[in-house]
């Protein structure tokens, strides 16, 4: 009985459902007086209602005449008359021809701003459709404006189509509703243009133009823009300064304005063409699109410097920050908005427009690079990395649709099943997929593996799609997909067992133990780890929860991950050994045993580093708790167990690894099982060792990526801080530690708000360029108040093995002059064995 | 039988021992789920199903549609669908129901 309006409906079918008699006013009888009188008989607070209608429903009603809830009120509050396009033309409030260059530039710039505001998540009705010109471009006589209006409608249409298809958006990301507007689908009277080939032709949607009708229509529109562009280019050339001529400021200004308009039309054309190219199904189109957006990016600086040529909007004093310009009416679509509370779409400023486009184009360029990744795991990593910069919905959607063109084949060429098989080979080298194994051609084995791989396709496509959502939604969805992966794991175990028994009969020396299971387990663990870590990024955990989150990660999940990776690694090695043995008669190769980089080594290293960081954080938190430095909530209605179970609830569907319930966790993490049980000092020291270990591991990574450096930025100060805490620093104060996640979103570095500690700033300015052969062995253990200014300039070949827990800002020159002004109680035992031919510029700072 | 204290003095319209407040409730209940047209103080008109009211004459309409123009020329004003809407009593200018609906309700209109 109570109908909620269908907000998602794109139909402007407002007329549906109204009984005819409602429109006929002859039947209405006025009962105002009696009604009010009857109401007075009710008691205070009494509601008169039908049995099925209650307070819950009453609560969700929109309150009329309340500006916070009633969007229809605004029209009555403004002083101006709200005109639609046709009305505005009639009243001559808007020009459709003879527009001046500044007017054109201003309108175009404002339209671009509206487009960007729409892409940022506002509705079309409050952004692009506030431009009256796009309501009916056929009525525009000015060719540049007409082409532009059609162009922007088309851009919106294609963008909307892409985003809808990719399905990686939620209501907070994007508003797809078009309110029944025509998106230039029936463009008529276009001229077909090639280079200099103009022919007049009316192209209604019904004229048969081959099967690529819609694509060709789009290209005609691009052709229309090209015509305008060419015309403008001629104007630009004609107003250019000629040799020896006097510079007329008027002409010069006109020249600049023509140039500004030309750049904008060209930008629109390139943007439109790039988007059109993305809709094509061939993989080569991605490269084309990349080139087009790069060309568009080249125009941006010229556009930015010519913004001032456009007419500005007159400031409006009514609600909303929308500029009131000729051609725009913010309230024209007010009645089309869904009946929610009024939303004000703040259109971005023109100054910010170019910056946004530039970043968008960067993202699109990155997206185009995905086709260079062939391995499924590589693709997953690409998606994860791309998502970390919180990209916009359009670029995320383009990435999705590029990956799975029309949701069928990866990049339009590979079958998902084949990619999964490749991933299996790369990760765990299962015998069944190896050419040299008899199982490869075994009919039954093929059946098993093919059906398993087919069952894997959907979950993996879902996983990749999950990584296309915004960061907040990803966490939730990752939790849910664990259920699907649990089913896969089950199947993997069964298939492994079946293949193993088959293999034992045919090739007794080989094994097929847990190959597929290991691979699925690896992905399971990845998802679980991502789920937990994203909680830090989204700031979901309270400080008193850190210890069990980090415990679960370091003592459990990463431990499992390490064993899974090493099992995969050994499975690979076993397979490789078998391959080598089978290749006979090539004994010469055996002498050249080049150490090959194991494919999983980087991942194992990073996991080790992460595990150590988590372990360090876990022990630090437990120690801080022992010292009473962690604020705990008053558990009135719940307990730590309830919160713990809630945090790890999505893991309950996972079979391997089995979820760790609270009681079990308490048992496993009980410190009393050690004799003697460690105190806070021991834990701080242990934490410090973990951070140290992480630092060592990461410093040995051959080609460090930004992530490695980010972790190091946190590991180093944490080493120092935990050592300080171990030394009993400020144990008695009530000062609580603060955690700063700005350097790394998963691992904070701890900073004390204690001002005394901040005074202990050691700023070493070492300036040393070592080309030296000194044998100085420095083991600096400085726990001091010192302001050390070292200016070392060594002319020697030093072998620097600094096990240094100090903070220095060093820029090395090669003559060592240590000018240490230290007012410190330092236990400085310099044992420096340095052999560096390096110019090191390291800044480590601790407070 | 419990005596009911009348706020405005004893009613002169007692019908077989039924109090006016009971009658009022009957009247209003008879109108529930009927089409109702309400004009508001800012000139807008809402048409919807009467669902709920209270002492201050705040009315909740279901499947409400908002018309801007004068209700005499419906065809001109395009309705905006609101769904569930509440009109505060002090913004109600007039309330109308369809003549057919009054057949069920007692105590309203001329026919009764």
PDB file of N, CA, C and O in Angstrom, chain A residues 242-274:
ATOM      1  N   UNK A 242      52.010  38.539 -38.416  1.00  0.00           N
ATOM      2  CA  UNK A 242      52.859  38.323 -39.596  1.00  0.00           C
ATOM      3  C   UNK A 242      54.152  39.096 -39.454  1.00  0.00           C
ATOM      4  O   UNK A 242      54.234  40.057 -38.722  1.00  0.00           O
ATOM      5  N   UNK A 243      55.156  38.654 -40.192  1.00  0.00           N
ATOM      6  CA  UNK A 243      56.469  39.289 -40.136  1.00  0.00           C
ATOM      7  C   UNK A 243      56.383  40.749 -40.510  1.00  0.00           C
ATOM      8  O   UNK A 243      55.813  41.098 -41.521  1.00  0.00           O
ATOM      9  N   UNK A 244      56.962  41.575 -39.668  1.00  0.00           N
ATOM     10  CA  UNK A 244      57.058  42.986 -40.010  1.00  0.00           C
ATOM     11  C   UNK A 244      55.779  43.771 -39.770  1.00  0.00           C
ATOM     12  O   UNK A 244      55.750  44.983 -39.909  1.00  0.00           O
ATOM     13  N   UNK A 245      54.699  43.092 -39.386  1.00  0.00           N
ATOM     14  CA  UNK A 245      53.440  43.828 -39.191  1.00  0.00           C
ATOM     15  C   UNK A 245      53.357  44.391 -37.797  1.00  0.00           C
ATOM     16  O   UNK A 245      53.901  43.832 -36.845  1.00  0.00           O
ATOM     17  N   UNK A 246      52.623  45.470 -37.649  1.00  0.00           N
ATOM     18  CA  UNK A 246      52.398  46.065 -36.344  1.00  0.00           C
ATOM     19  C   UNK A 246      51.465  45.179 -35.547  1.00  0.00           C
ATOM     20  O   UNK A 246      50.500  44.652 -36.059  1.00  0.00           O
ATOM     21  N   UNK A 247      51.755  45.038 -34.271  1.00  0.00           N
ATOM     22  CA  UNK A 247      50.938  44.138 -33.441  1.00  0.00           C
ATOM     23  C   UNK A 247      49.704  44.865 -32.936  1.00  0.00           C
ATOM     24  O   UNK A 247      49.774  45.707 -32.053  1.00  0.00           O
ATOM     25  N   UNK A 248      48.565  44.527 -33.482  1.00  0.00           N
ATOM     26  CA  UNK A 248      47.309  45.137 -33.056  1.00  0.00           C
ATOM     27  C   UNK A 248      46.767  44.359 -31.857  1.00  0.00           C
ATOM     28  O   UNK A 248      46.458  43.181 -31.976  1.00  0.00           O
ATOM     29  N   UNK A 249      46.611  45.039 -30.707  1.00  0.00           N
ATOM     30  CA  UNK A 249      46.167  44.302 -29.512  1.00  0.00           C
ATOM     31  C   UNK A 249      44.821  43.625 -29.696  1.00  0.00           C
ATOM     32  O   UNK A 249      44.584  42.536 -29.191  1.00  0.00           O
ATOM     33  N   UNK A 250      43.940  44.275 -30.446  1.00  0.00           N
ATOM     34  CA  UNK A 250      42.616  43.668 -30.678  1.00  0.00           C
ATOM     35  C   UNK A 250      42.754  42.346 -31.416  1.00  0.00           C
ATOM     36  O   UNK A 250      42.168  41.330 -31.049  1.00  0.00           O
ATOM     37  N   UNK A 251      43.533  42.405 -32.490  1.00  0.00           N
ATOM     38  CA  UNK A 251      43.704  41.196 -33.305  1.00  0.00           C
ATOM     39  C   UNK A 251      44.423  40.114 -32.502  1.00  0.00           C
ATOM     40  O   UNK A 251      44.100  38.924 -32.586  1.00  0.00           O
ATOM     41  N   UNK A 252      45.400  40.593 -31.709  1.00  0.00           N
ATOM     42  CA  UNK A 252      46.155  39.629 -30.900  1.00  0.00           C
ATOM     43  C   UNK A 252      45.219  38.917 -29.934  1.00  0.00           C
ATOM     44  O   UNK A 252      45.265  37.706 -29.765  1.00  0.00           O
ATOM     45  N   UNK A 253      44.337  39.713 -29.310  1.00  0.00           N
ATOM     46  CA  UNK A 253      43.401  39.095 -28.369  1.00  0.00           C
ATOM     47  C   UNK A 253      42.486  38.128 -29.080  1.00  0.00           C
ATOM     48  O   UNK A 253      42.204  37.031 -28.595  1.00  0.00           O
ATOM     49  N   UNK A 254      42.029  38.540 -30.244  1.00  0.00           N
ATOM     50  CA  UNK A 254      41.142  37.667 -31.012  1.00  0.00           C
ATOM     51  C   UNK A 254      41.863  36.364 -31.351  1.00  0.00           C
ATOM     52  O   UNK A 254      41.299  35.274 -31.289  1.00  0.00           O
ATOM     53  N   UNK A 255      43.153  36.526 -31.716  1.00  0.00           N
ATOM     54  CA  UNK A 255      43.953  35.351 -32.060  1.00  0.00           C
ATOM     55  C   UNK A 255      44.021  34.393 -30.871  1.00  0.00           C
ATOM     56  O   UNK A 255      43.843  33.180 -31.010  1.00  0.00           O
ATOM     57  N   UNK A 256      44.306  34.970 -29.685  1.00  0.00           N
ATOM     58  CA  UNK A 256      44.389  34.140 -28.480  1.00  0.00           C
ATOM     59  C   UNK A 256      43.068  33.431 -28.211  1.00  0.00           C
ATOM     60  O   UNK A 256      43.039  32.266 -27.812  1.00  0.00           O
ATOM     61  N   UNK A 257      41.983  34.158 -28.437  1.00  0.00           N
ATOM     62  CA  UNK A 257      40.680  33.565 -28.150  1.00  0.00           C
ATOM     63  C   UNK A 257      40.336  32.461 -29.150  1.00  0.00           C
ATOM     64  O   UNK A 257      39.784  31.423 -28.767  1.00  0.00           O
ATOM     65  N   UNK A 258      40.674  32.694 -30.409  1.00  0.00           N
ATOM     66  CA  UNK A 258      40.441  31.634 -31.397  1.00  0.00           C
ATOM     67  C   UNK A 258      41.250  30.405 -31.034  1.00  0.00           C
ATOM     68  O   UNK A 258      40.787  29.270 -31.130  1.00  0.00           O
ATOM     69  N   UNK A 259      42.486  30.660 -30.617  1.00  0.00           N
ATOM     70  CA  UNK A 259      43.350  29.553 -30.231  1.00  0.00           C
ATOM     71  C   UNK A 259      42.765  28.801 -29.039  1.00  0.00           C
ATOM     72  O   UNK A 259      42.761  27.565 -28.993  1.00  0.00           O
ATOM     73  N   UNK A 260      42.269  29.577 -28.073  1.00  0.00           N
ATOM     74  CA  UNK A 260      41.682  28.947 -26.882  1.00  0.00           C
ATOM     75  C   UNK A 260      40.505  28.060 -27.270  1.00  0.00           C
ATOM     76  O   UNK A 260      40.386  26.917 -26.815  1.00  0.00           O
ATOM     77  N   UNK A 261      39.653  28.592 -28.130  1.00  0.00           N
ATOM     78  CA  UNK A 261      38.479  27.818 -28.545  1.00  0.00           C
ATOM     79  C   UNK A 261      38.905  26.593 -29.340  1.00  0.00           C
ATOM     80  O   UNK A 261      38.395  25.494 -29.147  1.00  0.00           O
ATOM     81  N   UNK A 262      39.888  26.782 -30.208  1.00  0.00           N
ATOM     82  CA  UNK A 262      40.389  25.682 -31.020  1.00  0.00           C
ATOM     83  C   UNK A 262      40.898  24.537 -30.138  1.00  0.00           C
ATOM     84  O   UNK A 262      40.586  23.370 -30.340  1.00  0.00           O
ATOM     85  N   UNK A 263      41.687  24.918 -29.116  1.00  0.00           N
ATOM     86  CA  UNK A 263      42.233  23.891 -28.227  1.00  0.00           C
ATOM     87  C   UNK A 263      41.131  23.115 -27.521  1.00  0.00           C
ATOM     88  O   UNK A 263      41.217  21.906 -27.339  1.00  0.00           O
ATOM     89  N   UNK A 264      40.099  23.835 -27.117  1.00  0.00           N
ATOM     90  CA  UNK A 264      39.023  23.166 -26.385  1.00  0.00           C
ATOM     91  C   UNK A 264      38.242  22.202 -27.274  1.00  0.00           C
ATOM     92  O   UNK A 264      37.909  21.097 -26.859  1.00  0.00           O
ATOM     93  N   UNK A 265      37.958  22.654 -28.490  1.00  0.00           N
ATOM     94  CA  UNK A 265      37.223  21.768 -29.398  1.00  0.00           C
ATOM     95  C   UNK A 265      38.071  20.533 -29.715  1.00  0.00           C
ATOM     96  O   UNK A 265      37.582  19.394 -29.756  1.00  0.00           O
ATOM     97  N   UNK A 266      39.359  20.781 -29.911  1.00  0.00           N
ATOM     98  CA  UNK A 266      40.243  19.642 -30.217  1.00  0.00           C
ATOM     99  C   UNK A 266      40.295  18.685 -29.037  1.00  0.00           C
ATOM    100  O   UNK A 266      40.260  17.469 -29.194  1.00  0.00           O
ATOM    101  N   UNK A 267      40.375  19.237 -27.827  1.00  0.00           N
ATOM    102  CA  UNK A 267      40.410  18.402 -26.635  1.00  0.00           C
ATOM    103  C   UNK A 267      39.145  17.542 -26.551  1.00  0.00           C
ATOM    104  O   UNK A 267      39.206  16.344 -26.289  1.00  0.00           O
ATOM    105  N   UNK A 268      38.027  18.167 -26.799  1.00  0.00           N
ATOM    106  CA  UNK A 268      36.753  17.439 -26.753  1.00  0.00           C
ATOM    107  C   UNK A 268      36.754  16.327 -27.788  1.00  0.00           C
ATOM    108  O   UNK A 268      36.360  15.198 -27.506  1.00  0.00           O
ATOM    109  N   UNK A 269      37.238  16.636 -28.969  1.00  0.00           N
ATOM    110  CA  UNK A 269      37.237  15.625 -30.022  1.00  0.00           C
ATOM    111  C   UNK A 269      38.148  14.458 -29.649  1.00  0.00           C
ATOM    112  O   UNK A 269      37.794  13.288 -29.841  1.00  0.00           O
ATOM    113  N   UNK A 270      39.331  14.772 -29.113  1.00  0.00           N
ATOM    114  CA  UNK A 270      40.259  13.702 -28.755  1.00  0.00           C
ATOM    115  C   UNK A 270      39.691  12.850 -27.626  1.00  0.00           C
ATOM    116  O   UNK A 270      39.794  11.625 -27.642  1.00  0.00           O
ATOM    117  N   UNK A 271      39.084  13.521 -26.650  1.00  0.00           N
ATOM    118  CA  UNK A 271      38.498  12.791 -25.531  1.00  0.00           C
ATOM    119  C   UNK A 271      37.395  11.869 -26.024  1.00  0.00           C
ATOM    120  O   UNK A 271      37.334  10.684 -25.671  1.00  0.00           O
ATOM    121  N   UNK A 272      36.539  12.413 -26.888  1.00  0.00           N
ATOM    122  CA  UNK A 272      35.436  11.616 -27.410  1.00  0.00           C
ATOM    123  C   UNK A 272      35.960  10.437 -28.223  1.00  0.00           C
ATOM    124  O   UNK A 272      35.518   9.296 -28.070  1.00  0.00           O
ATOM    125  N   UNK A 273      36.926  10.718 -29.090  1.00  0.00           N
ATOM    126  CA  UNK A 273      37.462   9.652 -29.929  1.00  0.00           C
ATOM    127  C   UNK A 273      38.149   8.576 -29.076  1.00  0.00           C
ATOM    128  O   UNK A 273      38.040   7.387 -29.363  1.00  0.00           O
ATOM    129  N   UNK A 274      38.844   9.017 -28.039  1.00  0.00           N
ATOM    130  CA  UNK A 274      39.500   8.039 -27.162  1.00  0.00           C
ATOM    131  C   UNK A 274      38.467   7.129 -26.527  1.00  0.00           C
ATOM    132  O   UNK A 274      38.624   5.906 -26.490  1.00  0.00           O
TER     133      UNK A 274
END
